[in-house]
Amino acid sequence: MAETTVNGSERVALITGVTGQDGSYLCELLLKKGYKVHGIVRRTSNVQRLRLEHLRTMPEVYGKSFFLHYGDLSDATTLRRIIHLARPDEIYHLAGQSHVGLSFEIPESTCEEIAMATLRLLEICRDQPHPIHFYHASTSEIFGFVKESPQTEETPFRPSSPYGCAKAFATDMGRVYRAGYNLFVCNGILYNHESPRRGENFVTRKISRQVARIKLGMADKLTLGNVHGRRDWGHAQDYVEAMWLMLQHPTPDDYIVATGKSHSVMDFVEAAFAVVGLPWEKHLEFDRSIERPIEPARLLGDAGKIERVIGWKPKRTFEMLATEMVEADLADLADLRS
Ligand code: G4F
């Protein structure tokens, strides 16, 4: 394992949202780099922790270089206590309700979890006696009703969902705390990023899982909403590396993290069915109730700045992503059946 140290002492990171897709990949990346990693988890079911189970059950890792703490983003006292205890050099704030469609149904709790929780954490960081590098998981959804494509770090925020509004608030707060209090805050403006660890409530994983089920004879139909929406889809493992790199740069800034390639949901459907060699026409059906009241316009990122300043570039392509996801679901379902 490569040792990462500051003045000879071990680096410590704290991750909110550690049980999620990005949190679990980031946790693995930081442990490999020799960090001590603390994660905050909600007091909920074990299911959510499956992505970390391999680390939690490793006695040489869990309790030695990897620690989990119960905490809730609405509870400032607990957050403050965990930060006091862990004394992180770096905080990666990834937690919060992340489903855009759902944010139209639960706008208040979405804003509370995303906007106010980020502000709460920034306030706690401001009070700490030691400097903390703070990563905020911003998103392309802040651009929503875009007027220009591709978007850059200079593109104005015009969110088109409650989720996007909350993220725009949190991103601006990060900028204010960086300028006003000299805090080391980076907003990673990430475009859609997927993997076999993506939740099944997001469209790519819904597709890969159902295509695998269809291939194995466990289902016959894939039901989707609007398949004409276009996104800039990358791989989550590439994107967590960008998060880490941002916090290692001498000066904090905001960066777009994207592939610069646009694909429709339909492109992903076709790519996924191609992996199993089945005709999508026989299996795809539509349900208008899944459609959202508003869809963002052309979300496409220009990641020129992060490549120029930090040297980050995506390694995996859209086709590699679709293939990996479908193959992982085929293997997982086959395991479950045996
Ligand atoms: O997979 P999605 O739910 O992702 P969305 O809304 O783009 O949001 C994701 O990416 C954002 C940008 O990085 C993040 F901020 C956010 O947290 C999240 O990670 O939907 C993608 C597209 C949409 O146009 C949606 O309307 O797929 C369309 N879609 C069509 N049928 C569907 C479905 N989406 C879902 N979730 N489920 C469907 O059945």
XYZ file of C-alpha atoms and ligand atoms in Angstrom:
377
model
C 0.000 0.000 0.000
C 1.298 3.462 -0.876
C 1.723 5.572 2.238
C 0.114 9.039 2.141
C 1.411 11.345 4.844
C 1.492 14.991 5.828
C 4.584 15.958 7.792
C 5.190 12.301 8.460
C 1.733 11.559 9.909
C -1.015 9.504 8.306
C -3.732 11.300 6.292
C -7.231 11.019 7.652
C -10.375 11.322 5.538
C -14.025 11.511 6.498
C -16.704 10.521 3.987
C -20.391 11.350 4.303
C -22.442 9.013 2.138
C -19.798 6.311 2.461
C -22.305 3.514 1.780
C -23.227 4.863 -1.647
C -21.747 4.056 -5.031
C -19.206 6.909 -4.932
C -18.543 6.628 -1.203
C -17.635 2.966 -1.420
C -15.277 3.437 -4.390
C -13.702 6.466 -2.776
C -13.238 4.572 0.472
C -11.378 1.790 -1.364
C -9.229 4.311 -3.229
C -8.235 6.176 -0.057
C -7.488 2.978 1.873
C -5.233 1.876 -0.992
C -3.431 5.204 -0.724
C -2.745 4.570 2.958
C -5.387 6.868 4.469
C -7.330 6.264 7.640
C -10.928 6.482 6.493
C -13.930 7.391 8.645
C -17.412 7.049 7.220
C -20.720 8.382 8.479
C -23.712 6.082 8.156
C -27.334 6.449 9.054
C -28.933 4.101 11.542
C -30.782 2.162 8.876
C -30.862 -1.345 7.511
C -27.787 -3.385 6.623
C -28.783 -3.580 2.984
C -27.342 -0.142 2.326
C -23.990 -1.258 3.596
C -23.577 -4.139 1.182
C -21.165 -2.104 -0.916
C -18.837 -1.917 2.097
C -19.385 -5.350 3.556
C -16.083 -6.675 2.162
C -14.207 -3.951 4.102
C -16.324 -4.138 7.244
C -15.645 -7.853 7.602
C -11.868 -7.562 7.110
C -10.367 -7.587 10.651
C -7.080 -6.143 9.434
C -8.978 -3.145 7.996
C -12.131 -2.483 10.006
C -11.368 -0.684 13.264
C -7.749 -0.188 12.182
C -7.783 2.005 9.094
C -11.521 2.064 8.367
C -14.154 3.253 10.847
C -17.903 3.758 10.647
C -19.840 6.227 12.795
C -23.570 6.613 13.134
C -24.661 10.118 12.273
C -27.388 12.060 10.570
C -26.899 15.114 8.402
C -29.638 16.938 10.294
C -27.851 16.471 13.611
C -25.105 19.089 13.926
C -24.056 17.957 17.403
C -23.229 14.458 16.222
C -21.483 15.713 13.081
C -19.365 18.035 15.190
C -18.522 15.212 17.593
C -17.470 12.863 14.788
C -15.293 15.542 13.197
C -13.741 16.329 16.568
C -13.013 12.639 17.138
C -11.709 11.777 13.669
C -9.796 15.047 13.083
C -9.936 14.597 9.290
C -7.505 16.338 6.951
C -10.029 15.873 4.165
C -13.826 15.690 4.178
C -15.672 14.291 1.183
C -19.292 15.348 1.476
C -21.231 12.962 -0.752
C -24.372 12.256 1.295
C -27.909 13.384 0.559
C -31.009 12.460 -1.397
C -29.656 12.126 -4.944
C -32.662 11.140 -7.047
C -33.784 13.988 -9.286
C -37.239 12.509 -10.021
C -37.898 11.905 -6.319
C -36.944 15.484 -5.477
C -40.174 16.637 -7.183
C -42.117 14.483 -4.713
C -40.137 15.326 -1.565
C -38.705 18.800 -2.259
C -38.511 19.955 1.356
C -36.546 17.041 2.734
C -34.351 17.055 -0.394
C -33.439 20.706 0.219
C -32.937 20.113 3.923
C -30.633 17.141 3.317
C -28.640 18.727 0.528
C -28.604 22.467 1.064
C -28.782 22.895 4.827
C -26.603 19.880 5.585
C -23.792 21.251 3.429
C -24.048 24.605 5.166
C -23.996 22.820 8.547
C -20.797 20.975 7.645
C -19.127 24.122 6.306
C -19.923 25.908 9.564
C -18.398 23.055 11.566
C -15.268 23.116 9.373
C -14.968 26.864 9.929
C -14.728 26.245 13.687
C -12.025 23.593 13.538
C -8.575 24.471 14.856
C -6.853 22.578 12.014
C -7.331 23.219 8.262
C -9.653 20.817 6.462
C -9.818 20.244 2.720
C -13.519 19.970 1.924
C -14.952 18.308 -1.175
C -18.563 19.074 -2.050
C -20.366 16.747 -4.462
C -21.981 19.215 -6.805
C -23.697 18.146 -10.007
C -24.544 19.034 -13.591
C -28.167 19.428 -12.403
C -27.272 22.968 -11.279
C -27.258 23.907 -14.987
C -30.766 22.507 -15.729
C -32.323 24.921 -18.227
C -28.991 25.383 -19.963
C -28.400 28.117 -22.470
C -25.017 26.801 -23.626
C -23.625 23.382 -24.339
C -21.145 22.072 -23.359
C -21.158 23.671 -19.923
C -18.036 24.962 -18.189
C -17.272 26.197 -14.677
C -18.408 29.649 -15.877
C -21.866 28.545 -17.069
C -24.599 30.210 -14.948
C -26.684 28.016 -12.647
C -30.252 27.538 -13.932
C -31.503 24.442 -12.088
C -34.640 22.697 -13.340
C -35.462 20.479 -10.333
C -35.727 20.881 -6.537
C -32.606 18.707 -6.361
C -30.747 21.045 -8.732
C -31.866 24.112 -6.711
C -30.580 22.578 -3.473
C -27.259 21.657 -5.093
C -26.916 25.148 -6.580
C -27.366 26.613 -3.082
C -24.779 24.227 -1.614
C -22.308 24.916 -4.440
C -22.648 28.670 -3.962
C -22.210 28.257 -0.200
C -18.983 26.374 -0.870
C -17.792 29.302 -2.982
C -18.795 31.808 -0.303
C -16.964 29.924 2.467
C -13.899 29.581 0.269
C -13.802 33.292 -0.559
C -15.096 34.611 2.762
C -13.373 32.384 5.307
C -10.452 31.083 3.297
C -11.694 27.505 3.682
C -10.248 24.940 1.279
C -13.490 24.019 -0.498
C -13.734 22.324 -3.902
C -16.997 21.827 -5.748
C -16.765 18.823 -8.033
C -19.458 19.477 -10.660
C -19.989 15.879 -11.655
C -22.046 14.722 -14.593
C -23.859 11.355 -14.412
C -21.551 8.598 -13.305
C -22.491 4.975 -13.103
C -21.131 1.513 -12.304
C -22.311 -1.929 -11.218
C -22.735 -0.347 -7.749
C -25.302 2.192 -8.972
C -28.697 1.977 -7.248
C -31.458 0.328 -9.270
C -33.576 3.491 -9.065
C -31.240 5.178 -11.581
C -31.863 4.485 -15.212
C -28.600 2.817 -16.279
C -28.681 0.255 -13.480
C -32.403 -0.298 -13.922
C -31.640 -1.126 -17.550
C -28.582 -3.329 -16.933
C -30.331 -5.302 -14.182
C -33.505 -5.873 -16.178
C -31.622 -6.762 -19.374
C -29.713 -9.381 -17.367
C -32.990 -10.720 -15.928
C -34.482 -10.908 -19.428
C -31.420 -12.737 -20.718
C -31.674 -15.278 -17.881
C -35.386 -15.818 -18.508
C -36.394 -14.166 -15.226
C -38.308 -11.277 -16.866
C -39.661 -10.267 -20.226
C -40.145 -6.483 -20.194
C -38.091 -3.390 -19.451
C -40.356 -0.443 -18.562
C -38.983 3.076 -18.870
C -40.150 6.708 -18.944
C -38.593 9.242 -21.295
C -35.797 7.594 -23.292
C -34.930 10.666 -25.364
C -33.193 12.539 -22.546
C -29.465 12.898 -23.165
C -26.725 12.751 -20.554
C -22.961 12.805 -20.314
C -22.320 9.409 -18.705
C -19.002 8.451 -17.125
C -17.732 5.743 -14.797
C -17.921 6.329 -11.020
C -14.456 4.868 -10.428
C -12.906 7.456 -12.734
C -14.877 10.210 -11.004
C -13.835 9.405 -7.419
C -10.245 9.743 -8.540
C -11.071 13.280 -9.701
C -12.501 14.040 -6.235
C -9.271 12.988 -4.561
C -7.067 14.861 -7.051
C -8.960 18.121 -6.465
C -8.170 18.057 -2.767
C -4.460 17.423 -3.424
C -4.032 20.532 -5.576
C -2.403 23.478 -3.730
C -5.384 25.788 -4.346
C -9.083 25.005 -4.002
C -11.349 25.533 -6.989
C -14.427 24.195 -8.798
C -14.126 21.634 -11.572
C -16.435 20.063 -14.125
C -15.968 16.278 -14.201
C -17.421 14.817 -17.386
C -16.604 12.837 -20.515
C -17.713 15.491 -23.032
C -19.782 12.845 -24.878
C -23.554 12.925 -25.097
C -25.751 9.811 -25.223
C -29.491 9.268 -24.930
C -31.145 6.826 -22.533
C -32.082 4.918 -25.691
C -28.381 4.595 -26.595
C -27.830 2.899 -23.232
C -30.802 0.574 -23.850
C -29.353 -0.436 -27.221
C -25.841 -0.900 -25.816
C -27.151 -3.042 -22.938
C -29.269 -5.316 -25.168
C -26.314 -5.641 -27.560
C -24.229 -7.102 -24.705
C -26.670 -10.023 -24.340
C -27.460 -10.285 -28.062
C -31.225 -9.700 -27.735
C -33.489 -7.314 -29.729
C -34.628 -4.410 -27.510
C -37.737 -3.936 -29.704
C -39.244 -7.136 -28.276
C -38.771 -6.153 -24.651
C -38.945 -2.370 -24.220
C -42.197 -0.722 -23.062
C -43.072 2.732 -21.783
C -44.890 4.085 -18.755
C -45.716 7.786 -18.868
C -46.133 7.906 -15.083
C -42.341 7.531 -14.745
C -41.742 10.704 -16.732
C -40.689 13.825 -14.818
C -42.476 17.209 -14.846
C -39.326 18.846 -16.263
C -36.200 17.432 -17.867
C -32.953 19.396 -18.000
C -31.859 20.503 -21.461
C -28.625 19.346 -23.040
C -26.351 18.402 -20.143
C -22.874 17.972 -21.544
C -19.692 18.834 -19.684
C -16.476 20.442 -20.823
C -13.824 18.925 -18.549
C -11.002 20.941 -20.131
C -10.129 22.753 -16.906
C -9.602 19.680 -14.735
C -7.506 18.099 -17.468
C -5.379 21.238 -17.846
C -4.945 22.076 -14.159
C -4.941 18.663 -12.508
C -4.297 16.211 -15.314
C -7.514 14.207 -14.863
C -9.169 12.471 -17.835
C -11.811 9.713 -17.900
C -10.370 6.272 -18.668
C -13.521 4.278 -19.417
C -15.909 4.752 -22.347
C -19.716 4.597 -22.520
C -19.547 1.188 -24.248
C -17.172 -0.191 -21.593
C -19.536 1.067 -18.895
C -22.640 -0.575 -20.395
C -20.780 -3.850 -20.925
C -19.353 -3.913 -17.395
C -22.750 -3.169 -15.833
C -24.677 -5.825 -17.766
C -21.972 -8.448 -17.235
C -21.855 -7.696 -13.509
C -25.630 -8.069 -13.248
C -25.567 -11.345 -15.190
C -22.906 -12.702 -12.824
C -24.724 -11.447 -9.724
C -28.085 -12.920 -10.749
C -26.447 -16.215 -11.669
C -24.872 -16.274 -8.174
C -28.208 -15.547 -6.526
C -29.836 -18.403 -8.432
C -27.161 -20.990 -7.599
O -30.606 7.883 -14.044
P -31.385 9.099 -13.757
O -32.378 9.003 -12.655
O -30.311 10.250 -13.503
P -30.402 11.852 -13.444
O -31.784 12.330 -13.226
O -29.707 12.387 -14.651
O -29.566 12.175 -12.131
C -28.313 11.573 -11.846
O -27.256 12.326 -12.386
C -27.161 13.682 -11.887
C -26.030 14.394 -12.599
O -24.826 13.893 -12.255
C -26.966 13.633 -10.378
F -26.896 14.881 -9.890
C -28.114 12.893 -9.731
O -27.868 12.778 -8.335
C -28.188 11.500 -10.323
O -27.012 10.799 -9.989
O -32.172 9.583 -15.060
C -31.539 9.772 -16.287
C -32.589 9.970 -17.379
C -33.644 11.032 -17.069
O -33.875 11.767 -18.247
C -34.898 10.221 -16.732
O -36.108 10.896 -16.997
O -33.318 8.752 -17.553
C -34.696 9.048 -17.679
N -35.492 7.856 -17.345
C -36.304 7.195 -18.195
N -36.873 6.147 -17.577
C -35.517 7.232 -16.152
C -36.383 6.143 -16.301
N -34.866 7.489 -14.991
C -35.070 6.643 -13.947
N -34.414 6.878 -12.773
N -35.935 5.565 -14.055
C -36.604 5.267 -15.206
O -37.366 4.302 -15.277
